[in-house]
XYZ file of C-alpha atoms in Angstrom:
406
model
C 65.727 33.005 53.273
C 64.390 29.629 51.770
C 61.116 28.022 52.344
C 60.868 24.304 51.118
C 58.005 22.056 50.978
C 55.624 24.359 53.072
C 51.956 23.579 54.471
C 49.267 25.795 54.499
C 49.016 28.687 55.158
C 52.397 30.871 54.477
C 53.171 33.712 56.524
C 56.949 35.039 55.660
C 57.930 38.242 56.886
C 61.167 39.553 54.768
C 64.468 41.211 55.773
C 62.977 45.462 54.662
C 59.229 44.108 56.620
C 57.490 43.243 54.040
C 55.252 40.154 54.105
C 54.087 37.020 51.826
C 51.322 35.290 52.494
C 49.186 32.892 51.370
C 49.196 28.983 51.048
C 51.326 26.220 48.630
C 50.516 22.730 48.432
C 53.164 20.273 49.310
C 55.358 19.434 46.116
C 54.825 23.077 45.418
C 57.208 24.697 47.643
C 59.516 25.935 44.741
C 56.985 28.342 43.099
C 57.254 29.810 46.995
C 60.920 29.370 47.109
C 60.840 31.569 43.133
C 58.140 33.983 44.386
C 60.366 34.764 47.828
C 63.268 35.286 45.218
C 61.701 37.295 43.196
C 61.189 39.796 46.114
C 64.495 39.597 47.568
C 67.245 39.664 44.271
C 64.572 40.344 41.259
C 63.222 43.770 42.617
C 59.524 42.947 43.083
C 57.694 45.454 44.421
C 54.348 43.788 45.300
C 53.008 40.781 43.466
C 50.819 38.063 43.607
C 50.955 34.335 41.967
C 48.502 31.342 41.440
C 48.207 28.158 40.673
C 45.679 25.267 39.565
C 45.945 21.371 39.342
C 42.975 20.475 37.576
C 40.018 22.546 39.438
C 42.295 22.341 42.608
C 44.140 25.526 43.954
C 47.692 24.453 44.591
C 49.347 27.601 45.268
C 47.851 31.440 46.206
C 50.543 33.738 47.246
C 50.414 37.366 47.550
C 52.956 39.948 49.154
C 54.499 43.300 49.013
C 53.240 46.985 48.735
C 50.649 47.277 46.287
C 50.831 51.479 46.203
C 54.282 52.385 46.874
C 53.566 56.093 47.046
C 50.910 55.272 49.842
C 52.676 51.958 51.276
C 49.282 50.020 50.707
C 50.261 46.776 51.403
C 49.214 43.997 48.546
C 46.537 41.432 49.457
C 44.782 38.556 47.927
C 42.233 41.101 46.609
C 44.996 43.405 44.871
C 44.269 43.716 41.319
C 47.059 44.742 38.427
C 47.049 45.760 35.343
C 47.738 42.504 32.548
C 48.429 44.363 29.835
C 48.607 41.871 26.788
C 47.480 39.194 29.074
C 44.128 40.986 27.951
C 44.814 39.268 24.819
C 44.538 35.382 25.788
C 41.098 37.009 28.166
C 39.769 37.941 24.437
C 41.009 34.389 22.797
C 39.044 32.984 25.590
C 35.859 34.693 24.224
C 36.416 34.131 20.730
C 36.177 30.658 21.211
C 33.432 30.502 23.058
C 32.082 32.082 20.205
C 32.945 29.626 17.892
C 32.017 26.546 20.061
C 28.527 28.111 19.692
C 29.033 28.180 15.585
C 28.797 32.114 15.923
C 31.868 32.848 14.700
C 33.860 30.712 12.267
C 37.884 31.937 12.438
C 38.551 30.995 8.634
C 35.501 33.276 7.719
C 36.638 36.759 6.637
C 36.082 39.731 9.598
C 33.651 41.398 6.975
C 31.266 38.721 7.295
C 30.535 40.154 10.469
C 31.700 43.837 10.014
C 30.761 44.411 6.638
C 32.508 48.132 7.161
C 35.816 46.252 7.503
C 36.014 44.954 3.920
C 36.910 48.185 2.492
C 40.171 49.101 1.114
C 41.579 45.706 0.307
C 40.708 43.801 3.941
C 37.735 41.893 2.299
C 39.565 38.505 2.603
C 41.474 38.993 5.782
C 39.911 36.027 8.210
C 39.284 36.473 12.198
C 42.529 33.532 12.448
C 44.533 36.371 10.748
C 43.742 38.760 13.495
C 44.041 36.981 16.520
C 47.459 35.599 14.935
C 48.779 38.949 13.701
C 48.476 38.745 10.291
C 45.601 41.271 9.386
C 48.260 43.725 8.263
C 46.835 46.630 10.645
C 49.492 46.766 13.189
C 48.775 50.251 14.121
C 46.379 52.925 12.871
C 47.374 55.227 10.183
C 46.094 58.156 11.590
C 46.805 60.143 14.486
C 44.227 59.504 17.569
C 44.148 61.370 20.857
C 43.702 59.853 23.928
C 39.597 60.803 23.941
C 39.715 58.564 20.698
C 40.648 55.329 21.956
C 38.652 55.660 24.883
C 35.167 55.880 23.074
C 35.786 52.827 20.786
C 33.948 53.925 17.790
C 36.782 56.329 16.559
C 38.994 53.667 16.366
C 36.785 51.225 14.690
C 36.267 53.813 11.786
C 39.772 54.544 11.224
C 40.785 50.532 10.790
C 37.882 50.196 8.781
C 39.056 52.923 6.598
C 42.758 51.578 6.636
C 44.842 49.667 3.542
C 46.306 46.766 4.953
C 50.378 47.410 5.064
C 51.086 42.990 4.638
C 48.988 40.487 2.970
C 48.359 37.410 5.425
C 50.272 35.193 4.171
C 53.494 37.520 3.971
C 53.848 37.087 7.673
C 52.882 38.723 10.834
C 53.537 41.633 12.595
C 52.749 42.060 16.790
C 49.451 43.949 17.089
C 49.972 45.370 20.422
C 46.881 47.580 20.769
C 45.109 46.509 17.837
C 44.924 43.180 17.709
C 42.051 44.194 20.643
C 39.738 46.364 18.640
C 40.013 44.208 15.953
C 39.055 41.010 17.351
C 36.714 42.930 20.142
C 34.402 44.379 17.407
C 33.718 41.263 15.656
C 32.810 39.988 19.256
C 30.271 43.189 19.460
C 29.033 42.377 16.220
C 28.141 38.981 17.323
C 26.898 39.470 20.480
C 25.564 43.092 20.341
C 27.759 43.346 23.783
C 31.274 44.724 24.130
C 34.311 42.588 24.532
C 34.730 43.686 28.597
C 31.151 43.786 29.069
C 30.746 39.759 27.270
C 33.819 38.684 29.080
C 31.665 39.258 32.783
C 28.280 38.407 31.689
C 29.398 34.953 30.492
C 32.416 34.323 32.142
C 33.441 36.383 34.937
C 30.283 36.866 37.073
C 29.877 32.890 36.746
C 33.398 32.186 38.123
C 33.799 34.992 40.586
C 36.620 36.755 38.791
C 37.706 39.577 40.247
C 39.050 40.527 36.158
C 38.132 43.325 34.464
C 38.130 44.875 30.786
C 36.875 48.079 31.919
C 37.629 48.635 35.541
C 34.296 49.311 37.443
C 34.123 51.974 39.759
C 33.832 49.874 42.664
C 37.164 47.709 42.420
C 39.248 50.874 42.202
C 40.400 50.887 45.515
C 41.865 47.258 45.117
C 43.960 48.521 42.034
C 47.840 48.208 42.688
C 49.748 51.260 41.151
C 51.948 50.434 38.180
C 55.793 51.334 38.341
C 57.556 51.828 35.265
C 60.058 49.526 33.760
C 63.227 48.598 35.231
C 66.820 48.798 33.200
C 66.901 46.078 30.735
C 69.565 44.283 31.010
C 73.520 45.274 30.050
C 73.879 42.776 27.422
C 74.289 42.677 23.344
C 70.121 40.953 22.908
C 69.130 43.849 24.855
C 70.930 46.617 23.209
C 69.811 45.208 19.590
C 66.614 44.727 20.370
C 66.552 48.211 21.234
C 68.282 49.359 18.166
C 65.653 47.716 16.187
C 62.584 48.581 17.739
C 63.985 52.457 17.333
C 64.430 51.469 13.529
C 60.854 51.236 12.679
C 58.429 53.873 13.787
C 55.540 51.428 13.264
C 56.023 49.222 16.396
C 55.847 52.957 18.640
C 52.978 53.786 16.909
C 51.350 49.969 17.604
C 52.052 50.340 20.762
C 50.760 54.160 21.660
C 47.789 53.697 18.972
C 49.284 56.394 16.836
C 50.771 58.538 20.135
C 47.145 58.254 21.943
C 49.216 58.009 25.143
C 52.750 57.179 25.654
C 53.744 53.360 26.246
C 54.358 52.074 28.759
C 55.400 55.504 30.506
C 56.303 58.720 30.112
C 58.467 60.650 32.472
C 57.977 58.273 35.410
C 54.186 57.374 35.114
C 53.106 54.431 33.762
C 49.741 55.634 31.571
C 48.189 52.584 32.471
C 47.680 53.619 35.669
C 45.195 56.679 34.342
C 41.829 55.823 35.529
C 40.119 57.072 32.286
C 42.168 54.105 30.756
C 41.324 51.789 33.057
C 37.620 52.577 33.071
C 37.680 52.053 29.281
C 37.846 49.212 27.131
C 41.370 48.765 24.733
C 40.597 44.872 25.116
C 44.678 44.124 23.558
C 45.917 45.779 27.050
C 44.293 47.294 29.576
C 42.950 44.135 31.383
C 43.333 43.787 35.085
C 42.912 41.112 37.652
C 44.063 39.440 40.904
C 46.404 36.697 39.730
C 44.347 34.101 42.046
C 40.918 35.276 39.761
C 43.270 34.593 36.042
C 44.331 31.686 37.131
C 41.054 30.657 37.993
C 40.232 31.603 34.312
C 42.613 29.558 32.415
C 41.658 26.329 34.859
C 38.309 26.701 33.769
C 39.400 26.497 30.217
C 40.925 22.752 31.112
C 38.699 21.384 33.999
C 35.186 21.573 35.342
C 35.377 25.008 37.678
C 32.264 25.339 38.855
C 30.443 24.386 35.379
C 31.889 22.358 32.379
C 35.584 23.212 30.776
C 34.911 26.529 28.983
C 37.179 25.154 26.101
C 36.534 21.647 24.056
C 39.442 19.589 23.217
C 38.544 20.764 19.445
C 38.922 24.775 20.227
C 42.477 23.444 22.787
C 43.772 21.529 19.572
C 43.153 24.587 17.024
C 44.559 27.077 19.705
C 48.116 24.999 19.789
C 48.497 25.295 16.276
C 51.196 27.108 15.919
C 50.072 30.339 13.129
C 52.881 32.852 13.561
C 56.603 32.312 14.303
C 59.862 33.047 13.477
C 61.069 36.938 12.019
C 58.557 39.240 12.527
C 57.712 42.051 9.339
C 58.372 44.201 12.176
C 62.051 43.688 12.368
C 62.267 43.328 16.249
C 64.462 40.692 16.879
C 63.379 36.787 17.234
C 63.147 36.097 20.470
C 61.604 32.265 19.786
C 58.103 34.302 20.484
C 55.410 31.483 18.623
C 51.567 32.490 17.919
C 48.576 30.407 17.774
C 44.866 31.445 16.768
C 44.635 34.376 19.902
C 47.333 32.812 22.421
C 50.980 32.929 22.862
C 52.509 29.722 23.334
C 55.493 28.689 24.681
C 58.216 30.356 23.759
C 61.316 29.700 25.038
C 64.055 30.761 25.741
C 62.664 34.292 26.811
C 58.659 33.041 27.468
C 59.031 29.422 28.452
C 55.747 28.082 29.226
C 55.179 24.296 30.135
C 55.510 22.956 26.875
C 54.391 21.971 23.072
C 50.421 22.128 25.162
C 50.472 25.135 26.804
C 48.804 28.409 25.874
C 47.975 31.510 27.570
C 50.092 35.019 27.352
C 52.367 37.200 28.887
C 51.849 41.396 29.702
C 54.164 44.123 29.006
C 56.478 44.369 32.332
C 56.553 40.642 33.288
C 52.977 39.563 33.404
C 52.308 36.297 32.967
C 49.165 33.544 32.866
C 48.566 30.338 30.717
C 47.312 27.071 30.572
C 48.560 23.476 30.045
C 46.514 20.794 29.121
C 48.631 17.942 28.975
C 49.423 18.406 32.928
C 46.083 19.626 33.338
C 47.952 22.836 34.975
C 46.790 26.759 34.802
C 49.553 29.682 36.561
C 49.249 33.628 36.588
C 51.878 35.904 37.887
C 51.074 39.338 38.232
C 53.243 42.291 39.674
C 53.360 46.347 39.922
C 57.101 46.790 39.231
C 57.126 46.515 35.178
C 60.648 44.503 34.006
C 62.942 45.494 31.367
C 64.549 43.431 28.937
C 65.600 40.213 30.391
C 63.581 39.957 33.486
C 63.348 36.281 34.557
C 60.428 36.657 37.428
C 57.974 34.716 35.148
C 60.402 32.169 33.817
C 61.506 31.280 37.363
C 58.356 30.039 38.675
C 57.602 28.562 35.174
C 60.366 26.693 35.632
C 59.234 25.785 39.561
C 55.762 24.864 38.065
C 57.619 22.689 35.831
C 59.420 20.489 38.161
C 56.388 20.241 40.532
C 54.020 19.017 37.885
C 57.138 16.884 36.201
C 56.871 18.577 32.670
């Protein structure tokens, strides 16, 4: 089925029962006409999608089963893991930080972590972090999952870690790291943890149902995670897998030196482990409603409830390209471009609007950024984790696109 051009509110009822709901602006219809889609031929099991113009909500769409195992159907409220989305929630934070002259990104981290300096890191910056260039892709030692989820372990073995790549030799994807890095420099700061400054200054001012460290009390609203689907059959994918098996190092990134398996072991996503979720690893285990990060990158462009929460200064620095191009890692280039904290677009596998948006995508096809030329902010979020090639994302990018004209 097709729905063009709808009015408020949307109430589509597919062909296996299921149900999508919500409401699109007119002009809008083709993120609802892409979200539909992505239920009917792109295997979504539940998911929800927003979208800002200016401090206006445009689109708010939700449908699906948010629990498969229990048939829990998914609701404006459902929340999802964002996995590396976490990582633009953190950027976010940083900046604040630096709009307030508390941090300054060219300063080395050990201005505010003296511990950090040793072993060589002493002139490693907080821009060489947040664009994956501090050469500590993944900790040296093994940690078990009790490790990562009381913080301090893992702060004292990257403190006691040689960097593996000078800055300046290139950059290297710090999947869980990038989070502890950047987070403890925030706790430094503020004396708070990442999650916990996140909500006090940000989250409990805008209403954001968006968590780094899941409460008790939004549980319930948590959608359960399925693990990945087939990538696709094509040459890219089967490369990209041949090189990721080539070097140990981007495993280990990912699983924090085998903490937990990533992003599932033998059917279970681990990300759906409510120790995990209940902790902070502020690189990946974010979650939200995609109506409450949308919200958040609006705010970053437009007055949402308060003033912008980024200057055009701290939106100019973030779109600064930092890290592009073959990755030390060896995984192949996929176009994937870096700023200071934020992805930006990078097409052809994570088009955004354009040379002015920022924002970044999760492991399994999560998705949220900002544009400020088109004073536009999207999230996507979903429970049925993507393999290589999945296109969920990039078709209502793409719908976004035509409806604001980008």
């Amino acid at each position: 089925m097709t729905a063009t051009e709808p009015t408020a509110p949307v109430e589509i009822r597919l062909d296996d029962g299921r149900g999508v709901h919500g409401f699109v602006d007119e002009g809008f219809g083709g993120v609802l006409d892409s979200f539909v889609a992505n239920f009917e031929h792109r295997q979504d099991v539940g998911a929800g999608c927003a979208a800002y113009l200016g401090n206006r909500l445009v689109v708010d769409l939700w449908g699906g089963i948010a629990d498969r195992r229990s048939g829990r159907p998914w609701t404006r409220h459902s929340a999802a893991v964002i996995f590396s989305c976490s990582k633009g929630i953190i950027a976010i934070c940083t900046y604040l930080l630096v709009q307030e002259g508390r941090i300054d990104l060219d300063a080395p981290i050990s201005r505010y972590w003296p511990e950090f300096a040793a072993n060589g890191k002493a002139a490693i910056t907080v821009r060489d972090a947040l664009s994956h260039r501090s050469g500590l892709p993944a900790p040296e030692v093994d940690l078990a999952l009790e490790d990562v989820l009381a913080w301090d372990p893992v702060i004292h073995a990257l403190e006691g870690q040689r960097p593996l790549f000078r800055p300046e030799e290139g950059y290297f994807y710090h999947a869980m790291t990038y989070g502890w890095i950047v987070g403890e420099v925030i706790r430094r700061v503020t004396g708070q943890t990442p999650g916990r400054f996140f909500r006090e200054r940000i989250g409990d001012r805008l209403g954001l149902r968006t968590w780094i460290g899941l409460p008790p009390e939004a549980r319930a609203s948590v959608a359960w995670m399925e693990p990945p689907l087939p990538g696709e059959d094509s040459e890219a994918a089967r490369e990209a897998a041949r090189r990721a098996d080539a070097n140990p190092l981007i495993e280990r990134s990912a699983t924090m030196g085998g903490a937990y398996a990533f992003p599932a072991a033998e059917g279970f996503v681990t990300f759906n482990d409510p120790a995990i979720q209940a902790a902070e690893i502020p690189g990946a285990n974010g979650i939200s409603t995609a109506a409450s990060l949308a919200r958040l990158y609006a705010a970053c462009l437009s007055p949402v409830d308060g003033p912008p929460l980024l200057s055009a200064a701290s939106i100019a620095d973030a779109l600064v390209v930092r890290s592009a191009g073959q990755s030390l890692s060896g995984s192949l280039d996929d176009g994937a471009r870096w700023g200071t904290g934020f992805q930006l677009s990078s097409p052809p596998t994570q088009p955004m609007l354009g040379a002015s948006s920022f924002g970044h995508a999760g492991a399994g096809g999560q998705l949220a950024f900002a544009d400020a030329e088109h004073g536009t902010a999207i999230a996507y979020l979903g429970n049925q984790m993507g393999g290589y090639g999945d296109d969920r994302a990039r078709e209502l990018t793409a719908a976004l696109s035509a409806a604001v004209g980008a």
